XYZ file of C-alpha atoms in Angstrom:
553
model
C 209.027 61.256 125.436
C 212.148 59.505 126.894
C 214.921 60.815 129.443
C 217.217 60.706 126.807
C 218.824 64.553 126.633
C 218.330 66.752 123.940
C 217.354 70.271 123.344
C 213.936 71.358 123.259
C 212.408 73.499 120.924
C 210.812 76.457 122.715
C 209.380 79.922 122.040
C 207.551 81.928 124.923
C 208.303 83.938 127.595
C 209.180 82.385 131.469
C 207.904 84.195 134.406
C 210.414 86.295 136.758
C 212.628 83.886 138.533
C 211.766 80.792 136.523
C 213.622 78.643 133.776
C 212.389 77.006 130.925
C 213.441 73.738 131.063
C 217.188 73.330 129.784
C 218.219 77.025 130.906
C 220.815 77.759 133.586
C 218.101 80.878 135.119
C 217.337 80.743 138.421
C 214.562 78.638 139.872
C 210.918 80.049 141.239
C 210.024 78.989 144.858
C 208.533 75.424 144.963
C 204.483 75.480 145.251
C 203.043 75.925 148.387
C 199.985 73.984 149.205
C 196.060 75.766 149.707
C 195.090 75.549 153.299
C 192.279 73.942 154.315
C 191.627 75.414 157.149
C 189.004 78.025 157.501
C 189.955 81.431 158.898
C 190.561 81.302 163.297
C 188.811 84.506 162.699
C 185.369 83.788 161.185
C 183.440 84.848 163.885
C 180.887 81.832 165.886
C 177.646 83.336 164.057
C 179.527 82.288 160.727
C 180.906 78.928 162.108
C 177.077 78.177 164.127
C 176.175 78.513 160.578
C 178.616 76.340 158.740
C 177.703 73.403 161.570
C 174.029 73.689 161.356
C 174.861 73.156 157.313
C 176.862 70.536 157.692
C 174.366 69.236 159.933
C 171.869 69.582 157.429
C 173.970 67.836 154.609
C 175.102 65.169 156.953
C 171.569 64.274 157.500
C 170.471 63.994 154.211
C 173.397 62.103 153.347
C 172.874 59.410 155.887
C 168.949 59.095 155.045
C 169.331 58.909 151.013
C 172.074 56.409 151.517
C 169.289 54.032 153.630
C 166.767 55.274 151.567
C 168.017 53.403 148.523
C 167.032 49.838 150.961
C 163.260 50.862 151.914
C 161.608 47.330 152.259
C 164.583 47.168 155.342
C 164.586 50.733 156.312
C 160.774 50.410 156.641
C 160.736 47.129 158.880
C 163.519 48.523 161.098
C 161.916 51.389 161.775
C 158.358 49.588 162.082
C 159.005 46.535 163.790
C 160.315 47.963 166.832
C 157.228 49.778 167.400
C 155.156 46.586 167.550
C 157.688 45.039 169.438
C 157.612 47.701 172.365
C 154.410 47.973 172.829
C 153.918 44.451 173.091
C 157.045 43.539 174.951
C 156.522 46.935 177.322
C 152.748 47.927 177.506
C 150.872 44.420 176.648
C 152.616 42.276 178.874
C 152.172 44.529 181.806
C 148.325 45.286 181.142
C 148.084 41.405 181.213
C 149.132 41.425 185.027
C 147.086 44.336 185.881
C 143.908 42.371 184.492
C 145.751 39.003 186.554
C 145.967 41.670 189.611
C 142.487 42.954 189.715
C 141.496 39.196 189.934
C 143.735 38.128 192.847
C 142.243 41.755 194.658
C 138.880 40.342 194.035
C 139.513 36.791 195.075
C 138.226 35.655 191.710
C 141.200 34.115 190.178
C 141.217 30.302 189.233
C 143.362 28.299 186.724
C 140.194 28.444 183.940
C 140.560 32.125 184.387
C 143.849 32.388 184.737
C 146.080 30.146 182.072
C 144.288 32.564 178.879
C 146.584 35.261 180.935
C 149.043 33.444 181.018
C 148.806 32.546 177.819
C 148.540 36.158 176.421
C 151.606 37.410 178.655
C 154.263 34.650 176.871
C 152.555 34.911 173.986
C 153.124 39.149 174.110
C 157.210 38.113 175.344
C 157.690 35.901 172.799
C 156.715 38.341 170.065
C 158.362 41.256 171.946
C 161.535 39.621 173.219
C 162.352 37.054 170.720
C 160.771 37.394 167.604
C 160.155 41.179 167.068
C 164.058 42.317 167.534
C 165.137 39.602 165.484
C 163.301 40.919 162.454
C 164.464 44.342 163.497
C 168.046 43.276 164.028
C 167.692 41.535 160.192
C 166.705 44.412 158.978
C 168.652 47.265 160.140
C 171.770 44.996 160.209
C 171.446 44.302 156.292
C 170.648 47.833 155.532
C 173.442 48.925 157.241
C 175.973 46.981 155.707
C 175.145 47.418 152.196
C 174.525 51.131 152.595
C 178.125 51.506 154.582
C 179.395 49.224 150.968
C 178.324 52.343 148.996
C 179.634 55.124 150.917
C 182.493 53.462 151.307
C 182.962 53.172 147.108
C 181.135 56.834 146.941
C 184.152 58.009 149.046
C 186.893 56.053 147.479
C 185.648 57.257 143.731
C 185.598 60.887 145.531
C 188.925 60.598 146.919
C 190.635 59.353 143.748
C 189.067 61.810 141.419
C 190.467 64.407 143.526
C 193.963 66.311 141.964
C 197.247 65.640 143.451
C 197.249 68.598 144.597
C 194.666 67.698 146.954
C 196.203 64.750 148.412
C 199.459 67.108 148.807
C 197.864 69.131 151.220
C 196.345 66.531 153.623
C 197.583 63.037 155.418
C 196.880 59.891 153.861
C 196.485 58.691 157.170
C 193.801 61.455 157.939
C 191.964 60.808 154.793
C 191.768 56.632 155.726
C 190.922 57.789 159.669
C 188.205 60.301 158.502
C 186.817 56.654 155.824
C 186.318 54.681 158.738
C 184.961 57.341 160.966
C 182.130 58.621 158.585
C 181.370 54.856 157.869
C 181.194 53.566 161.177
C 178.989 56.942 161.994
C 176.507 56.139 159.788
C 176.270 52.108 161.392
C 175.959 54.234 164.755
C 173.345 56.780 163.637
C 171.258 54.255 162.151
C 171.851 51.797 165.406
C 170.684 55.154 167.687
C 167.409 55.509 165.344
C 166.167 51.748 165.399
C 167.625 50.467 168.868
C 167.297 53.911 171.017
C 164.993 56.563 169.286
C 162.239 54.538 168.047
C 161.618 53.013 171.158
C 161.994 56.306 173.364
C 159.111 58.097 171.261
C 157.003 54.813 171.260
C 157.426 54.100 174.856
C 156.630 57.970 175.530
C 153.515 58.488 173.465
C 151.798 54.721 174.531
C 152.575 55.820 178.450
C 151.278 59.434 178.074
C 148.489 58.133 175.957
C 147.692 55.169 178.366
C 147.778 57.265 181.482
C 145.560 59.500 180.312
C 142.502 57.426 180.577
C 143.624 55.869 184.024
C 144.518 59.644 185.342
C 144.206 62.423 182.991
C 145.971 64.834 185.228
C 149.178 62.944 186.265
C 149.418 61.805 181.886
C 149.855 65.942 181.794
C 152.765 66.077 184.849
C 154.460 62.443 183.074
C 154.044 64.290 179.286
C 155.085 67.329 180.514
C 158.439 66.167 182.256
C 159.391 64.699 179.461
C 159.086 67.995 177.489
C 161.491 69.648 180.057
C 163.997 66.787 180.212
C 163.845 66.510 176.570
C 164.221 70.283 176.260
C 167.121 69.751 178.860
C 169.018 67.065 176.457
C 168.335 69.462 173.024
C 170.094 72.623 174.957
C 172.894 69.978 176.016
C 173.468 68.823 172.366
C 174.829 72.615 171.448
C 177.851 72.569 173.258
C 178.435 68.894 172.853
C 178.292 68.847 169.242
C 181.195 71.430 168.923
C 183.136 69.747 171.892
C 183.008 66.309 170.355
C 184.139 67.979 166.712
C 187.058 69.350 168.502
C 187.577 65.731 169.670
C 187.307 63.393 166.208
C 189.608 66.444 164.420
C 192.193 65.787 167.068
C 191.883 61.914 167.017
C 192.642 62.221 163.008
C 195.807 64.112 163.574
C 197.114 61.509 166.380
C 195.925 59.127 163.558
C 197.751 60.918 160.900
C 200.655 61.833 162.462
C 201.000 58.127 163.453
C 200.504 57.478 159.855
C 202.930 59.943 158.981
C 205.636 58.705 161.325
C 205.247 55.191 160.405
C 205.217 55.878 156.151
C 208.747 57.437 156.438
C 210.340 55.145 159.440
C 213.135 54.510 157.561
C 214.317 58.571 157.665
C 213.058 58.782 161.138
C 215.457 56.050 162.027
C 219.114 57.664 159.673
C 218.327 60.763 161.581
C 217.873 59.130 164.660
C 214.752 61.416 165.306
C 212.822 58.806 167.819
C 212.608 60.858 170.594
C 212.058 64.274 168.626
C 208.889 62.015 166.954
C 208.105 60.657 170.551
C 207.501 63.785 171.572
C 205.420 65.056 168.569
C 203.309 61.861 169.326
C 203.121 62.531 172.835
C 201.563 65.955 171.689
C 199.415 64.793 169.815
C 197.866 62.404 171.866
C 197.693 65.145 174.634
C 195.764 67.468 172.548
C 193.739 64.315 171.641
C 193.071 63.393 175.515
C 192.410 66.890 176.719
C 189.604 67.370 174.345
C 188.192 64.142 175.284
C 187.936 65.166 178.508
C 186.674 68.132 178.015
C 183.459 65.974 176.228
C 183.763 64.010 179.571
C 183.280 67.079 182.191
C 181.268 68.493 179.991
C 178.547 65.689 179.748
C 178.895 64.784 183.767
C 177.726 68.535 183.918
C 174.555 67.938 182.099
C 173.671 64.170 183.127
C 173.309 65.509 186.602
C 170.578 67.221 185.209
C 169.116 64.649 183.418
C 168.879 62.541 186.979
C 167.525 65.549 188.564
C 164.399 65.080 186.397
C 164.295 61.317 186.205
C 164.628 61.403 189.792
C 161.636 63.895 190.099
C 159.588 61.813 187.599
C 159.742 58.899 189.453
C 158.976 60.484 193.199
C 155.633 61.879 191.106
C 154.731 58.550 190.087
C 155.123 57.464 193.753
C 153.351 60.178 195.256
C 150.385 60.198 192.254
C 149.905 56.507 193.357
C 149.327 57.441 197.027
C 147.228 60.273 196.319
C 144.637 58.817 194.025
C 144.454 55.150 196.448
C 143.755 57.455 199.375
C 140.940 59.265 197.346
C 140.012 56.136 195.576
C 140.796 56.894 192.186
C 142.445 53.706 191.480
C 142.337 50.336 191.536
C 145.583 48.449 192.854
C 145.913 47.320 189.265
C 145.571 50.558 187.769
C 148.259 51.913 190.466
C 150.808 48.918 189.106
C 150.147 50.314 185.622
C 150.531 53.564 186.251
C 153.865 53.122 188.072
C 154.856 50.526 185.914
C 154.755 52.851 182.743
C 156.509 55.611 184.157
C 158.999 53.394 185.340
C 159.410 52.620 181.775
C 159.267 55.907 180.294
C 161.951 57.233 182.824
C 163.649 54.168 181.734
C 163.600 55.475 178.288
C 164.271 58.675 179.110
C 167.851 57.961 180.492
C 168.025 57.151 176.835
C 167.730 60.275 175.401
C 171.159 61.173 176.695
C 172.882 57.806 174.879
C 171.310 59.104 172.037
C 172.456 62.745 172.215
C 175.943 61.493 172.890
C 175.920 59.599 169.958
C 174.551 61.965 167.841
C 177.450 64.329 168.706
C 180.035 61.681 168.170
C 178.083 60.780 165.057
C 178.079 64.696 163.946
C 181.594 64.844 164.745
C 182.919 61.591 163.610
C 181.389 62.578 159.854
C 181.628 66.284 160.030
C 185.337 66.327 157.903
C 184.399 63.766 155.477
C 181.499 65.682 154.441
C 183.184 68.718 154.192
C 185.434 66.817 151.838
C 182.727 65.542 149.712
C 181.416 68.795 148.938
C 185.047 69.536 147.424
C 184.663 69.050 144.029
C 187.979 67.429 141.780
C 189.973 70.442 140.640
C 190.873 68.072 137.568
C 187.029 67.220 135.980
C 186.592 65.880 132.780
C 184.120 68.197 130.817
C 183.734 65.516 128.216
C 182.813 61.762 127.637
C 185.571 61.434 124.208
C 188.232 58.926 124.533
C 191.939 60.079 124.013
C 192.543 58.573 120.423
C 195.839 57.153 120.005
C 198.052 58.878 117.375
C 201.728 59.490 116.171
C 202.242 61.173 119.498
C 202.916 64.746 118.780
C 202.912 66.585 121.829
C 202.244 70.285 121.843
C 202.542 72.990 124.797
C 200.898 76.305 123.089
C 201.364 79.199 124.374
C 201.298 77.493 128.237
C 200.906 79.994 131.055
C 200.497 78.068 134.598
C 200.777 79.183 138.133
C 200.671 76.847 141.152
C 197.435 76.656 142.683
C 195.873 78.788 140.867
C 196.532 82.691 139.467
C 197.470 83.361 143.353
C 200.742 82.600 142.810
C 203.485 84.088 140.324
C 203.524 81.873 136.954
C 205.578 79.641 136.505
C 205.040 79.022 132.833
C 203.971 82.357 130.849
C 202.996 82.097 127.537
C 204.977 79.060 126.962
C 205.390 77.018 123.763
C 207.165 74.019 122.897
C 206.873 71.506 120.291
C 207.624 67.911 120.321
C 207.726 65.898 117.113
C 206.925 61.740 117.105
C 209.989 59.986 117.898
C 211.670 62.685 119.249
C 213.466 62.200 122.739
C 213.825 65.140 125.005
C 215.546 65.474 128.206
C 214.558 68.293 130.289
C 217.242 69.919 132.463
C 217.085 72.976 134.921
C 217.281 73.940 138.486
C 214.873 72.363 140.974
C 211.518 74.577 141.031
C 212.365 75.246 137.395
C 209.458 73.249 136.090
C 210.944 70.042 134.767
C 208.417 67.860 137.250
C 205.125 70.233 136.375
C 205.402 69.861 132.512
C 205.317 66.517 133.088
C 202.172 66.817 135.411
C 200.360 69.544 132.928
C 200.887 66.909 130.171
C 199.393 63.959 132.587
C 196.895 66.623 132.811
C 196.916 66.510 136.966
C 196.763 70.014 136.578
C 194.705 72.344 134.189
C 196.576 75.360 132.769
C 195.724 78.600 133.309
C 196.030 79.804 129.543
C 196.870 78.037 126.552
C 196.749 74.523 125.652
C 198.315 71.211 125.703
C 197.911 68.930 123.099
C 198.930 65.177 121.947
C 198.107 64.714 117.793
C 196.172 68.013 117.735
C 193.723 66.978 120.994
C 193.445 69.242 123.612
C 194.025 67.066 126.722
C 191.033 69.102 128.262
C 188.790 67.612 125.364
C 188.942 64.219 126.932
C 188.817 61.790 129.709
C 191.269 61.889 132.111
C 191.430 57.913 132.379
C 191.808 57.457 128.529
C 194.677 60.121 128.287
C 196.852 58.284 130.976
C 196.329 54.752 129.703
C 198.321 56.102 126.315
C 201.259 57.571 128.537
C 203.219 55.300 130.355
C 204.784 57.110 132.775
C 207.940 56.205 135.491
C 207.973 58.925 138.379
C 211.071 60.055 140.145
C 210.502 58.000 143.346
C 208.906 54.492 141.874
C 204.997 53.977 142.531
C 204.595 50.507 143.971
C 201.785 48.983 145.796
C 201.815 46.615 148.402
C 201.332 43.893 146.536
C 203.586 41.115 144.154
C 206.034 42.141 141.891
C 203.702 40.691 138.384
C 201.073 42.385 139.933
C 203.095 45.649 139.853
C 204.872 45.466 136.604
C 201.116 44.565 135.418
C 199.266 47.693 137.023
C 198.909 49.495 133.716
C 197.919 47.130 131.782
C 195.954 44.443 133.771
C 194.984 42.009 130.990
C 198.467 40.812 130.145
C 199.810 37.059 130.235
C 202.462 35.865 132.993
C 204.933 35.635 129.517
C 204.562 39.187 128.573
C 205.114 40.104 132.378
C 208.476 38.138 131.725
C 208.936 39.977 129.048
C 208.818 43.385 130.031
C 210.897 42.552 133.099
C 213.726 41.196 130.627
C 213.746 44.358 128.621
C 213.971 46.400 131.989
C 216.776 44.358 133.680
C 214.589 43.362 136.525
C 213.875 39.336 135.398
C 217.664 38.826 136.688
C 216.658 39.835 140.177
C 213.349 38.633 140.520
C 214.209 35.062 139.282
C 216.612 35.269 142.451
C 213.496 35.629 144.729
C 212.318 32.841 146.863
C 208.839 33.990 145.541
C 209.690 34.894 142.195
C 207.189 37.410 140.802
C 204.645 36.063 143.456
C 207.360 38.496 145.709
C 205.253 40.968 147.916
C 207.236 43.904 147.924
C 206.043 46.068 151.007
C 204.425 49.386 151.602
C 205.343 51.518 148.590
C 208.218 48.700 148.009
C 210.385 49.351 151.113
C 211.422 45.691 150.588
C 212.940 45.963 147.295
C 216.153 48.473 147.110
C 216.179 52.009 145.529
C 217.278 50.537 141.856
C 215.109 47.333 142.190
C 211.889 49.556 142.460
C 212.767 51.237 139.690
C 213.320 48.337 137.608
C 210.180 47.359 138.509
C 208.501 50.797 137.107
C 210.292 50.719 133.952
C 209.295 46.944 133.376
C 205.632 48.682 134.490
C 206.432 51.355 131.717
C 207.911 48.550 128.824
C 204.640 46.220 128.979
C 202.349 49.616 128.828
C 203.719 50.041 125.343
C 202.752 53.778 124.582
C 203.189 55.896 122.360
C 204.252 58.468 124.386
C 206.553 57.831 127.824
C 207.926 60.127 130.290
């Protein structure tokens, strides 16, 4: 199918207010895109809901993705229990033995250097050896894991419809990549560097204390409960606040995006400060919410103190109480103190680890949402398009932008288009010249009907295999950032430099390119902004030529 103008052959019946292509009737409204927003209106119960699901599927997404590493997962989640208790709890029990000497005037170099001995012996495992495994491990499993979600959200993203792309930012869609990436690096980081040693440190203190003084174990186990219960009732409102927060920092990302895509007509309008402004906006929206996580969290970390601070008076006072009834020893008094210290220590923790589990939540929370959206375009088959005369069929088409919501646009539409044939379609803009052209890419399923090419239903094969036999040249020219062969090349990646040549000779474009001080090596710019208006669409046509199908639009 060529531009070349002729008329089509069509039966059927168009919908109220639209043309069939080649008609002087007046044109349909143009499409309007789905929103993707959920109703203001939903109520909290429904939206606590929603989060706690998303939650949920977050979760599970973030542990089957480290799940497919186990040897690594297992050893960063193992080693740093070894390595706290001897880096934390060994070491210190090695004074308290060195202490109990000194109080009994018994300590001499024989009995000492074994002590000494043990103690560097218990750092060197704890601080040097035992995080370096850790860091191996949980640094490896990271990266690969963050290599598959990445490709497991580019193959989402690219099997979605064009229609889905329409209705959202590229600039969002790269922002919310990175962000759901880089949250599972920092949810993995909070398990291994933060949460594993908090519960470790907790249960060997509580544990330990309890055989030097049962009843103060219960007051240090205890406390934790409450500030722990303190940090859970925190996370509520801080999950929602930081979502509020990463959904404004994608639409300062997109609209910079946005802004920056189409700086040329920003620029012939002479629209900078009108797009200042929009910025500015954005950005305030952006920095209010952030604040609001700010105020918010300096609310609740007073809190926190409040029991850290009372935690650590209770050590203080336990240790006076049980010397002046001679409970302890001065050694068991250093341990004592020593591991509440730590646990408190720890405990201060707990709030790093909230906060990043509410950045994490809300850093992931749209990309998740987006990867339960399945393609609206699926292939329901594994059979390859098989290459034919190129008889293209529309029977009895009936097709409504997104979906039977809107008034048809095709109804019961039929036309018939013979190998070799050119047609030219002609009509008023909304009059479906553009959406043929997409129904027979197959971007968009029909409603009713069928298309065909050589008697095959384009729904009764892959997607991938129908558009490698169309070659198709678009309106505005689709170039990529990179050279010029690369581009002409795109649809068929396995041809020579010559035939590359060759194409661009048949297109008009060699005569250009030759003139280039990189020849085809020539990058040509984000979508080609550095080639002019007829250049780029040289370029596509070449792109088109070298395809060499049997059917072109």
């Amino acid at each position: 199918m060529s531009s070349a103008v002729s008329e089509p052959e069509a039966t059927g019946t168009p919908a109220a207010g639209s043309a069939v292509p080649g008609s002087d009737s007046p044109t349909v409204d143009a499409p309007t895109a789905a929103s993707t927003a959920g109703s203001p209106n939903s109520g909290a119960p429904a939206r606590g809901r929603q989060d706690k699901a998303l939650t949920r599927a977050t979760l599970s997404l973030f542990w089957s993705a480290a799940a497919q590493f186990p040897w690594r997962l297992g050893f960063a989640l193992v080693v740093p229990v070894v390595t706290v208790l001897f880096a934390r709890f060994v070491g210190p029990y090695v004074i308290s033995l060195l202490l109990t000497e000194v109080q009994e005037g018994t300590v001499t170099w024989e009995s000492g250097w074994p002590l000494v001995a043990i103690y560097g012996l218990s750092q060197v495992l704890g601080q040097v050896v035992g995080w370096r495994i850790a860091l191996f491990a949980a640094w490896s499993f990271e990266v690969m894991a963050m290599k598959r979600l990445f490709q497991r959200v580019f193959d989402h993203l690219t099997r979605q419809s064009l229609g889905f792309h329409s209705d959202r930012f590229s600039g969002s869609l790269v922002s919310q990549t990175n962000k759901f990436t880089g949250a599972f690096e920092t949810f993995w980081d909070t398990v291994v560097w933060q949460v594993v040693p908090v519960l470790t440190t907790v249960v060997a203190a509580v544990t330990i204390t309890a055989f030097i003084l049962p009843w103060y174990s219960v007051f240090l186990f205890v406390m934790t409960l409450v500030f722990a219960g303190f940090v859970i009732f925190s996370a509520r409102t801080m999950e929602r606040l930081n979502v509020v927060e990463a959904q404004s920092s994608t639409r300062m990302t997109g609209f910079l995006a946005d802004v920056m895509s189409n700086i040329s007509a920003v620029k012939a309008a002479g629209a900078e400060a009108t797009e200042s402004a929009g910025a500015r906006l954005a950005a305030g929206q952006w920095q209010t919410n952030s604040l609001h996580v700010m105020r918010s969290f300096l609310g609740y970390s007073s809190g926190f103190s409040a029991v850290i601070a009372i935690m650590n008076t209770g050590a203080v006072l336990a240790a006076v109480v049980a010397s002046e009834q001679r409970y302890l020893s001065v050694a068991a008094v250093y341990l004592a103190t020593t591991y509440t210290l730590t646990v408190t220590d720890q405990l201060w923790e707990i709030t790093q680890v909230m906060r990043n589990y509410n950045r994490v939540m809300g850093d992931a929370h749209d990309m998740v949402e987006i990867l339960a959206i399945p393609p609206a375009v699926e292939d329901r088959t594994d059979k390859e398009f098989q290459r034919g005369a190129g008889t293209v069929d529309f029977d009895h088409v009936t097709f409504a932008h997104d979906g039977a919501g809107e008034e048809a646009l095709f109804n019961d539409f039929t036309l018939h288009i013979a190998p070799g044939e050119k047609i030219g379609l002609v009509g008023h803009s909304g009059s479906g010249k553009t959406t043929l052209t997409r129904l027979l890419l197959r971007f968009s399923d029909v409603d009713s009907g069928a298309v065909c090419i050589d008697g095959q239903d384009l729904r009764d094969v892959t997607q991938a295999s129908l558009r490698r036999s169309i070659a198709y040249v678009a309106q505005e020219p689709l170039l990529f950032h990179r050279s010029i062969e690369d581009n002409i090349a795109y649809g068929r990646p396995d041809a020579t430099p010559e035939e590359v040549r060759e194409a661009a000779v048949k297109a008009s474009a060699h005569a250009f390119i030759s003139k280039l001080p990189a020849g085809y090596a020539t990058m040509v710019g984000e979508r080609g902004v550095k080639l002019s208006g007829g250049q780029r669409q040289r370029i596509a046509i070449a792109r088109a030529v070298l395809k060499d199908a049997n059917t072109l639009v």
